[in-house]
Coordinates of C-alpha atoms and ligand atoms in Angstrom, one line a residue:
M1 CA 94.1 157.5 48.5
S2 CA 93.9 156.9 45.0
K3 CA 96.5 156.0 42.6
P4 CA 97.5 159.3 40.3
T5 CA 97.0 158.0 36.7
A6 CA 97.5 159.0 33.1
P7 CA 94.3 160.4 31.8
E8 CA 93.0 158.6 28.4
Y9 CA 93.3 162.2 26.8
S10 CA 93.5 160.0 23.0
D11 CA 89.6 158.2 23.9
I12 CA 88.3 161.8 25.3
Q13 CA 87.1 164.2 22.9
A14 CA 88.4 166.9 22.7
L15 CA 85.8 169.8 24.2
A16 CA 86.5 168.1 26.9
R17 CA 89.9 169.9 27.8
F18 CA 89.7 172.3 25.5
G19 CA 87.3 174.6 24.5
H20 CA 89.2 175.7 20.8
G21 CA 89.7 178.8 21.3
R22 CA 91.6 179.5 18.6
L23 CA 89.7 177.9 16.1
K24 CA 87.3 181.1 16.3
A25 CA 84.6 180.2 13.3
A26 CA 82.3 177.4 14.8
R27 CA 78.9 175.6 13.1
F28 CA 76.5 173.2 14.8
L29 CA 74.5 170.8 13.3
L30 CA 71.7 169.3 14.9
L31 CA 69.9 166.2 13.1
I32 CA 68.0 163.5 12.8
I33 CA 69.2 159.8 11.3
R34 CA 67.5 159.3 8.1
D35 CA 68.7 155.7 7.6
A36 CA 71.0 154.8 10.6
K37 CA 73.8 152.4 8.3
Q38 CA 74.8 155.3 6.8
A39 CA 74.6 157.7 10.0
G40 CA 76.8 155.0 11.9
E41 CA 79.4 154.5 8.2
W42 CA 79.2 158.4 8.6
I43 CA 80.3 158.5 12.1
Q44 CA 83.2 156.3 11.6
S45 CA 84.8 157.8 8.3
V46 CA 85.3 161.4 10.2
P47 CA 87.9 162.7 12.6
V48 CA 86.1 163.1 15.7
S49 CA 89.2 165.0 17.2
S50 CA 90.7 163.6 20.4
A51 CA 92.0 165.8 23.8
E52 CA 95.6 164.2 23.0
W53 CA 97.9 167.8 22.5
T54 CA 99.6 167.8 19.4
E55 CA 102.2 170.6 18.8
S56 CA 101.1 171.4 15.5
P57 CA 97.5 171.7 16.6
S58 CA 94.8 171.5 14.0
Q59 CA 93.4 173.8 11.7
T60 CA 90.0 172.3 12.2
A61 CA 88.0 170.2 15.0
L62 CA 84.7 168.0 15.0
Q63 CA 82.8 166.7 18.2
I64 CA 79.8 164.6 18.0
A65 CA 76.7 163.7 21.1
L66 CA 73.9 161.7 20.9
S67 CA 70.3 161.8 22.8
A68 CA 68.9 159.3 23.9
E69 CA 66.4 159.5 21.2
G70 CA 69.4 159.1 19.2
L71 CA 71.6 156.8 20.7
R72 CA 67.8 154.3 19.9
A73 CA 68.1 155.3 16.1
I74 CA 71.6 154.3 16.0
G75 CA 70.7 151.1 17.1
L76 CA 71.6 150.8 20.7
S77 CA 68.5 148.6 22.5
D78 CA 66.5 150.2 25.3
E79 CA 68.1 147.6 27.9
V80 CA 71.3 150.2 27.0
V81 CA 69.3 153.4 27.3
E82 CA 68.2 152.7 30.0
G83 CA 71.2 152.9 32.0
F84 CA 72.0 156.0 30.9
S85 CA 71.0 158.6 34.3
E86 CA 67.0 159.5 34.3
A87 CA 67.2 163.3 33.1
F88 CA 69.3 162.1 29.6
I89 CA 66.9 159.6 28.6
S90 CA 63.7 162.1 29.6
G91 CA 65.1 164.8 28.0
M92 CA 65.2 169.0 28.5
S93 CA 61.5 169.2 27.3
A94 CA 59.4 166.2 27.7
D95 CA 58.4 167.0 31.2
S96 CA 56.2 169.3 32.2
N97 CA 57.7 169.3 35.3
R98 CA 61.4 169.5 34.4
S99 CA 60.7 172.7 32.3
R100 CA 59.3 174.0 35.6
R101 CA 62.0 173.6 37.5
L102 CA 64.1 174.6 34.0
G103 CA 62.2 178.0 34.2
D104 CA 61.1 176.6 30.6
I105 CA 57.1 178.2 31.2
G106 CA 56.0 181.3 29.7
E107 CA 57.8 183.2 26.9
N108 CA 60.4 179.9 27.2
A109 CA 58.5 177.4 27.0
P110 CA 59.5 174.1 24.7
D111 CA 56.1 174.1 22.9
K112 CA 57.6 177.9 21.5
W113 CA 61.3 176.6 20.6
Q114 CA 63.1 176.8 17.5
W115 CA 64.1 173.2 18.0
G116 CA 63.7 170.4 20.6
G117 CA 60.3 171.5 22.1
S118 CA 58.4 168.6 20.5
V119 CA 59.1 164.9 19.6
T120 CA 59.8 165.6 16.4
T121 CA 62.3 167.9 16.8
V122 CA 64.5 166.7 19.4
P123 CA 67.7 166.1 17.5
H124 CA 69.4 162.6 17.4
L125 CA 73.0 163.5 16.9
L126 CA 75.0 167.1 17.9
L127 CA 77.7 167.6 15.0
M128 CA 79.9 170.8 16.1
L129 CA 82.6 172.3 13.8
Y130 CA 85.3 174.7 14.5
A131 CA 88.1 176.1 12.3
K132 CA 90.2 178.7 11.8
N133 CA 88.1 181.7 10.4
G134 CA 87.5 181.6 6.9
Q135 CA 88.1 178.1 6.5
L136 CA 84.6 176.8 8.2
S137 CA 82.9 176.4 4.8
A138 CA 85.1 174.3 3.3
W139 CA 85.6 172.6 6.4
S140 CA 81.8 172.0 6.2
E141 CA 82.1 170.8 2.8
T142 CA 84.3 168.0 3.0
V143 CA 82.8 166.4 6.4
M144 CA 79.3 166.7 5.1
D145 CA 79.7 164.5 1.7
Q146 CA 77.1 162.6 0.1
R147 CA 76.7 160.0 2.8
F148 CA 76.0 162.8 5.4
G149 CA 72.7 163.8 2.5
Q150 CA 71.9 160.4 2.6
A151 CA 72.4 159.4 6.5
F152 CA 70.9 162.7 7.9
T153 CA 68.3 165.5 8.0
V154 CA 69.1 168.8 9.3
I155 CA 66.9 170.4 11.5
A156 CA 68.6 173.6 12.7
D157 CA 72.4 174.5 11.1
L158 CA 72.9 177.2 14.0
D159 CA 76.1 179.7 13.1
T160 CA 78.0 181.6 15.7
V161 CA 80.1 184.7 15.5
D162 CA 83.7 185.4 16.5
S163 CA 83.2 187.5 19.3
N164 CA 86.5 187.7 20.6
S165 CA 84.7 186.3 24.0
I166 CA 82.2 189.3 24.8
E167 CA 78.9 187.8 24.7
P168 CA 76.4 189.6 23.7
F169 CA 75.5 192.2 26.8
G170 CA 79.0 193.6 26.3
F171 CA 80.6 191.3 29.4
A172 CA 84.0 189.6 29.3
D173 CA 83.1 185.5 29.2
G174 CA 84.6 182.8 29.8
I175 CA 86.5 183.6 32.3
S176 CA 85.1 181.2 35.2
Q177 CA 86.1 177.4 34.5
P178 CA 86.2 174.5 37.3
A179 CA 89.9 173.2 36.3
I180 CA 89.4 169.2 36.4
D181 CA 92.5 166.6 38.7
W182 CA 93.1 164.8 35.6
E183 CA 95.8 162.8 36.6
R184 CA 93.5 162.1 39.5
K185 CA 95.8 163.0 42.1
Q186 CA 93.3 164.6 44.7
S187 CA 92.2 162.0 47.2
T188 CA 89.0 160.4 46.3
D189 CA 88.0 159.6 50.0
L190 CA 85.3 162.0 50.8
H191 CA 87.7 164.5 51.5
R192 CA 86.4 167.6 52.9
R193 CA 86.6 171.1 51.5
D194 CA 86.5 173.6 54.5
R195 CA 86.9 176.7 51.8
F196 CA 86.0 177.0 48.1
S197 CA 88.7 174.8 45.6
N198 CA 88.1 175.3 42.1
L199 CA 90.0 171.6 41.6
L200 CA 87.2 169.1 40.9
S201 CA 87.4 165.0 40.7
L202 CA 87.7 164.2 37.3
G203 CA 84.2 162.5 37.8
E204 CA 82.6 165.7 37.7
L205 CA 83.1 165.8 33.8
L206 CA 83.9 162.2 32.8
L207 CA 81.3 159.0 33.2
G208 CA 83.4 156.0 34.5
Y209 CA 85.7 157.8 37.3
P210 CA 84.8 158.8 40.8
N211 CA 83.1 162.1 41.9
E212 CA 83.2 164.5 44.3
Y213 CA 81.7 162.2 46.5
G214 CA 83.8 159.2 45.4
Q215 CA 81.1 157.3 43.7
Y216 CA 80.9 156.3 40.3
T217 CA 77.9 157.8 38.4
E218 CA 75.3 155.9 37.0
R219 CA 75.7 155.0 33.2
P220 CA 75.8 151.8 30.9
L221 CA 78.1 148.9 31.6
I222 CA 77.9 146.0 29.5
D223 CA 78.5 142.3 29.9
P224 CA 80.4 140.8 27.3
A225 CA 78.9 137.2 27.7
S226 CA 76.1 138.8 26.0
D227 CA 77.1 141.5 23.8
Q228 CA 80.7 140.7 22.4
Q229 CA 80.6 144.5 20.9
A230 CA 81.3 145.2 24.1
E231 CA 84.8 144.5 23.9
L232 CA 84.9 147.6 21.9
L233 CA 85.0 149.3 25.1
P234 CA 87.0 149.9 28.4
V235 CA 86.8 147.5 31.9
A236 CA 85.0 149.3 34.4
E237 CA 87.0 150.6 37.0
E238 CA 84.9 149.2 39.9
H239 CA 83.5 146.4 37.9
P240 CA 86.2 144.6 36.0
N241 CA 83.8 142.2 35.0
L242 CA 81.9 144.7 32.7
H243 CA 82.5 147.2 30.1
D244 CA 81.9 151.0 30.1
L245 CA 79.9 152.5 27.9
G246 CA 80.3 156.0 30.0
R247 CA 84.4 156.2 30.1
N248 CA 85.7 159.1 29.0
G249 CA 82.2 160.6 28.1
S250 CA 80.0 163.9 29.2
Y251 CA 77.0 164.3 28.9
L252 CA 76.2 167.7 26.9
V253 CA 73.6 170.0 27.8
M254 CA 72.7 172.3 24.9
R255 CA 70.3 175.8 24.9
Q256 CA 69.9 178.4 22.7
L257 CA 69.6 181.3 24.8
H258 CA 68.6 184.4 22.7
Q259 CA 69.6 188.0 24.8
D260 CA 67.5 191.1 24.2
V261 CA 69.9 193.4 24.0
P262 CA 68.1 196.5 23.8
A263 CA 66.0 195.8 26.4
F264 CA 68.9 195.2 28.7
W265 CA 70.1 198.5 28.0
R266 CA 67.0 200.3 28.1
Y267 CA 66.0 198.9 31.4
I268 CA 68.7 199.3 32.9
D269 CA 69.3 203.3 31.4
Q270 CA 66.3 203.7 33.3
Q271 CA 67.1 202.9 36.6
V272 CA 69.8 205.3 36.5
Q273 CA 68.3 208.2 34.7
G274 CA 70.5 207.7 32.0
D275 CA 73.7 208.2 34.0
P276 CA 76.8 207.1 32.2
Q277 CA 78.4 205.5 35.6
E278 CA 75.8 204.2 37.2
R279 CA 74.8 202.2 34.3
E280 CA 77.6 200.7 33.8
Q281 CA 78.1 200.2 37.5
L282 CA 74.4 198.7 37.9
A283 CA 74.4 196.3 34.8
S284 CA 77.9 195.1 36.3
R285 CA 76.4 194.3 39.6
M286 CA 73.9 192.4 37.7
V287 CA 76.5 190.3 36.2
G288 CA 79.2 190.1 39.4
R289 CA 81.8 191.5 37.1
Q290 CA 82.6 194.3 35.4
R291 CA 82.9 194.5 31.5
D292 CA 86.8 193.4 31.1
G293 CA 86.0 190.6 33.8
T294 CA 87.3 192.4 37.0
P295 CA 85.9 190.8 39.3
L296 CA 83.6 193.4 42.3
V297 CA 85.4 191.7 45.7
G298 CA 89.1 191.7 46.5
P299 CA 91.3 189.0 46.2
A300 CA 91.0 185.5 48.9
E301 CA 92.9 186.1 52.1
Q302 CA 94.5 183.0 51.0
P303 CA 95.2 181.5 48.0
V304 CA 92.1 179.0 46.0
E305 CA 93.0 176.2 44.8
G306 CA 92.7 175.5 41.9
I307 CA 93.0 178.5 40.1
N308 CA 96.1 179.9 39.5
T309 CA 98.1 182.8 41.4
T310 CA 100.2 184.6 38.9
G311 CA 98.9 187.0 35.8
N312 CA 95.5 187.8 34.3
A313 CA 93.7 184.3 35.5
A314 CA 95.0 185.5 39.0
A315 CA 93.6 189.0 38.9
L316 CA 90.3 187.6 37.1
N317 CA 89.4 184.8 39.7
Q318 CA 92.0 184.7 42.9
F319 CA 88.7 185.6 45.1
D320 CA 85.4 183.8 46.7
F321 CA 83.2 185.7 48.1
D322 CA 84.0 184.9 52.1
N323 CA 84.9 189.0 52.9
D324 CA 81.2 189.9 51.8
P325 CA 79.1 188.0 53.1
L326 CA 76.3 190.5 53.0
G327 CA 76.7 191.0 49.2
Q328 CA 77.5 194.5 49.9
Q329 CA 80.5 194.6 46.7
C330 CA 78.9 192.1 45.1
P331 CA 75.2 191.5 45.4
I332 CA 74.4 187.9 46.6
G333 CA 72.1 187.4 43.2
S334 CA 74.1 188.7 40.5
H335 CA 74.9 186.2 37.9
I336 CA 77.8 185.1 38.3
R337 CA 77.2 184.8 42.4
R338 CA 74.2 182.6 41.6
S339 CA 76.3 180.6 39.3
N340 CA 79.4 179.6 41.3
P341 CA 78.8 181.2 45.0
R342 CA 82.3 180.2 45.8
T343 CA 81.1 178.0 49.0
G344 CA 83.0 175.4 51.2
D345 CA 81.5 172.7 52.6
F346 CA 81.2 175.0 55.6
P347 CA 80.5 178.4 56.0
P348 CA 83.8 180.8 56.5
G349 CA 85.2 180.0 60.0
V350 CA 83.4 177.3 60.9
T351 CA 86.7 174.3 61.5
G352 CA 86.3 173.0 64.9
L353 CA 84.9 169.6 65.1
L354 CA 82.3 171.1 67.8
T355 CA 81.7 174.2 65.7
R356 CA 80.8 172.0 62.7
F357 CA 78.0 169.9 64.8
V358 CA 77.2 172.7 66.4
R359 CA 76.4 174.5 62.3
I360 CA 75.8 170.6 61.4
F361 CA 72.2 170.8 63.4
G362 CA 72.2 174.1 62.4
F363 CA 73.0 176.2 65.2
G364 CA 75.7 179.3 65.5
R365 CA 74.6 181.1 62.4
K366 CA 76.8 184.8 62.3
H367 CA 74.1 186.3 59.3
P368 CA 70.9 184.9 58.6
A369 CA 71.7 183.4 54.7
D370 CA 75.0 181.3 56.4
D371 CA 74.1 177.8 55.5
L372 CA 71.7 177.8 52.8
I373 CA 73.9 177.8 50.1
A374 CA 75.4 174.3 49.1
S375 CA 78.8 173.7 48.7
T376 CA 79.7 174.5 45.5
R377 CA 82.2 171.5 44.4
F378 CA 78.6 169.2 43.7
H379 CA 77.3 171.7 41.4
R380 CA 80.0 172.8 38.6
L381 CA 79.6 173.2 35.4
L382 CA 82.4 173.4 32.1
R383 CA 81.2 175.8 29.8
R384 CA 81.9 175.5 26.2
G385 CA 79.3 177.9 24.4
R386 CA 79.5 180.3 21.8
V387 CA 77.7 183.2 20.5
Y388 CA 75.5 184.2 17.6
G389 CA 73.9 187.0 16.1
E390 CA 76.1 190.5 15.3
Q391 CA 76.9 192.3 17.8
L392 CA 75.4 195.6 19.5
S393 CA 76.7 198.2 21.1
Q394 CA 75.7 199.9 24.2
E395 CA 75.0 203.2 22.3
V396 CA 73.0 201.1 19.3
A397 CA 70.9 199.3 22.1
L398 CA 69.9 202.2 23.4
K399 CA 68.4 203.8 20.5
P400 CA 64.9 203.8 20.6
K401 CA 64.8 202.6 17.0
T402 CA 67.3 199.9 17.7
K403 CA 65.1 196.2 16.9
K404 CA 65.7 193.1 19.2
G405 CA 67.0 191.5 16.3
Q406 CA 68.9 187.5 16.5
R407 CA 71.6 187.7 18.6
G408 CA 72.6 185.6 22.3
L409 CA 74.4 182.8 23.1
H410 CA 74.6 178.9 22.0
F411 CA 74.6 177.9 25.9
I412 CA 77.1 174.9 26.4
C413 CA 78.1 172.7 28.7
L414 CA 79.5 169.7 30.0
V415 CA 78.7 167.3 33.2
A416 CA 78.9 164.0 34.8
S417 CA 75.2 164.5 36.0
I418 CA 72.8 166.8 34.5
S419 CA 69.9 166.7 37.4
R420 CA 73.3 167.3 40.2
Q421 CA 75.2 170.0 38.0
F422 CA 73.3 171.7 35.9
E423 CA 69.8 171.0 36.0
F424 CA 70.4 172.2 40.2
V425 CA 72.4 175.1 39.4
Q426 CA 69.6 176.3 36.8
N427 CA 66.5 175.4 39.3
A428 CA 67.7 175.8 42.6
W429 CA 70.8 178.6 42.5
S430 CA 69.4 180.7 39.0
M431 CA 66.0 180.8 39.3
G432 CA 65.5 179.9 42.8
S433 CA 62.9 183.3 44.2
K434 CA 65.2 182.9 47.3
F435 CA 68.3 182.2 47.2
G436 CA 71.4 182.9 50.2
G437 CA 68.7 185.1 51.5
V438 CA 67.6 187.5 49.1
Q439 CA 63.9 187.5 48.0
N440 CA 61.4 188.2 45.2
E441 CA 64.8 188.0 42.7
N442 CA 66.0 185.5 40.1
D443 CA 68.9 185.2 37.8
P444 CA 69.3 189.1 36.9
L445 CA 70.1 187.8 33.7
L446 CA 68.6 184.7 33.1
G447 CA 64.7 184.9 34.8
N448 CA 62.0 184.3 33.6
R449 CA 60.0 186.6 36.1
A450 CA 57.0 184.6 36.2
P451 CA 55.1 185.3 39.5
L452 CA 55.4 182.3 41.8
S453 CA 52.1 180.3 42.5
D454 CA 51.6 182.2 45.1
G455 CA 51.3 185.5 43.3
E456 CA 54.7 186.2 45.0
S457 CA 57.0 188.5 42.4
T458 CA 60.6 187.4 41.2
N459 CA 61.0 190.1 38.7
H460 CA 63.5 192.4 41.9
F461 CA 66.9 192.7 42.2
S462 CA 68.3 194.3 45.7
Q463 CA 71.8 196.0 46.0
P464 CA 73.2 196.1 49.7
D465 CA 74.6 198.8 50.6
A466 CA 76.9 199.2 53.7
K467 CA 76.2 202.4 54.0
G468 CA 72.4 202.4 54.6
P469 CA 69.4 199.7 53.1
A470 CA 69.7 198.3 50.2
H471 CA 68.8 199.3 46.7
C472 CA 66.2 197.2 45.5
I473 CA 64.9 197.7 41.6
H474 CA 61.5 196.5 40.5
A475 CA 59.7 195.3 37.7
M476 CA 63.0 193.9 35.9
P477 CA 61.2 192.3 32.4
Q478 CA 63.4 189.1 30.4
F479 CA 66.2 189.8 28.7
V480 CA 67.0 186.3 27.7
T481 CA 64.9 183.4 26.4
V482 CA 65.0 179.7 25.4
Q483 CA 64.3 179.2 22.0
G484 CA 65.8 175.2 22.4
G485 CA 68.0 172.5 24.0
A486 CA 68.7 169.5 24.4
Y487 CA 70.3 166.9 26.2
F488 CA 73.0 164.5 24.7
F489 CA 75.6 162.6 25.6
M490 CA 79.1 163.1 23.7
P491 CA 81.0 159.5 23.9
G492 CA 84.3 158.5 24.6
I493 CA 86.4 157.7 21.4
R494 CA 85.9 153.8 21.4
A495 CA 82.4 154.6 23.1
L496 CA 81.4 156.0 19.8
R497 CA 82.8 153.0 18.0
Y498 CA 81.2 150.4 19.9
I499 CA 77.6 153.1 19.5
T500 CA 77.9 152.9 15.7
S501 CA 79.0 149.1 15.7
F502 CA 75.0 147.8 15.3
T503 CA 74.7 149.3 12.1
E504 CA 77.4 147.4 10.8
S505 CA 77.2 143.8 12.8
R506 CA 73.4 143.8 13.3
G507 CA 71.9 144.6 9.9
G508 CA 71.3 148.0 9.8
P509 CA 68.5 150.5 11.2
K510 CA 66.4 149.5 14.0
S511 CA 64.0 151.9 13.3
Ligands
LIG1 C1 72.6 184.5 27.8 C2 72.8 184.1 28.6 C3 73.6 184.2 29.6 C4 74.6 185.2 29.7 C5 74.9 186.9 28.8 C6 75.7 185.0 31.1 C7 77.1 185.6 30.7 C8 77.9 185.3 32.0 C9 79.3 186.4 32.0 C10 79.4 187.5 31.4 C11 79.7 185.5 33.0 C12 81.5 185.9 33.4 C13 82.4 185.6 32.8 C14 82.8 184.2 33.7 O1 83.4 184.3 34.5 O2 83.1 183.4 32.7 C15 79.3 184.2 33.3 C16 79.6 183.1 33.8 C17 79.1 182.1 34.2 N1 78.1 181.5 34.2 FE1 76.8 182.9 32.8 N2 75.5 183.1 31.0 C18 74.6 182.7 30.5 C19 73.8 181.8 31.0 C20 74.5 181.1 31.7 C21 73.8 180.2 31.7 C22 72.2 179.4 31.9 C23 74.2 178.8 32.7 C24 74.4 177.8 33.4 C25 73.1 177.1 34.1 C26 75.6 179.9 33.1 C27 76.3 179.9 34.1 C28 77.5 180.6 34.2 C29 78.9 179.9 35.5 C30 79.0 178.7 36.2 C31 79.7 181.0 35.7 C32 81.1 181.6 35.9 C33 80.9 181.8 37.7 C34 81.9 181.6 38.1 O3 82.5 180.8 38.1 O4 82.9 182.7 38.8 N3 75.0 181.1 32.3 N4 78.0 184.1 32.4

């Protein structure tokens, strides 16, 4: 059992703890480092927001994350960068196998991206600026001073809109998030989670802490004997002689996801022959929630750990899918069920030691789909995205003359393992054409609908019905297109100081 510890909020970037929901205006800048010395000095001069809670919350916030190329460009040695995970070093777009696994083929292919798709457009640095409505341009001017201009080239300047937490298809978003065990009160020994639990070990969000396996995720550990600057970093918990560049930092995944809102509503409208009630029903079954966020299944029989049991959070989130094993209330293939199937380590009802063994060896299933979905707690994401583009009502979207326009989601999530968390969800659950017993489908919102190598289609969506055969719709087009993406590391605040120390002590840029 680990001892409860005080969270090191002052060393953690605020975005890991808060979504900056009160700061409705946001802007994301993707930068290439032109002059490493200036870049280092600029980073040291700006007020990076920490996760420490203050009584008088700030009117603005600023967060920084760097890609592997960015870490190298600012002066980190290859040896240190190689201590990060393979996915981070390789990047989102450089490897065609990775692109295929992520569904980044066809219209989603990196060579069509506006940024991040080729060596010259992979950003070095992501600057995230947040402010109260009306204050973002003044805040940007303060931050993007003369030195900023000398240090960086802006490759993309991504606007966002205050959409009142409604994503462009018209659904309430940002409702379900994992709860983080900041004080490390839960056991880090290999605990079991028979049922779905929403409470996650700190090491599933931040590097340098035990994760849900009770292990430390890989990250660069630096020997102060060979690098004096290592003293700037906290000591590694499991290796007290080494200093931890990862501690209090997270990987940050960013994807620019264009949403074709007219195509979404027109396809649905066509399927239901224009019936407004059925239109709402089909759309909500694709998402897994009604437009206002109401879940399609009833509350869980026993409270789910890590979710409030009272108020709005309970009404919107106190559920799992144990009482809907066939997806008759919330289709198995719906977006929220694919993104978080709310499973425990064993399917419902498997409690005794003997039954566990029977299940481990693959026997005793009640439904053909049982055991096919991995335990959710190893594959959670903390979402921090923002919407962009002018919102379109369903009514306007349905008008034949409405063009698809530029709108969508700047998807951002924070994880401690890009491959086990983001890539697993994106590949196995969202893009998987076989998921929990359903076939020939991928995520109804995110899917690229590309046929499989054997010609099997992936453009169906099935809605099981307790009263008869499943309703299956076909030839669903692609509604979401990837237009940019990259993997970043959002360091702890001491780690940011270490990363920028090379330009001052070692005489400027390496590249
Ligand atoms: C344009 C693209 C997307 C749209 C329109 C969208 C929309 C939504 C909506 C409406 C919800 C329900 C509200 C909520 O629970 O917060 C949701 C939940 C969620 N989405 Fe997405 N999403 C998109 C992309 C993604 C991507 C790329 C991922 C991950 C690979 C993802 C992962 C999740 C997760 C984990 C949840 C919470 C599920 C739960 O815990 O119940 N989404 N999304």
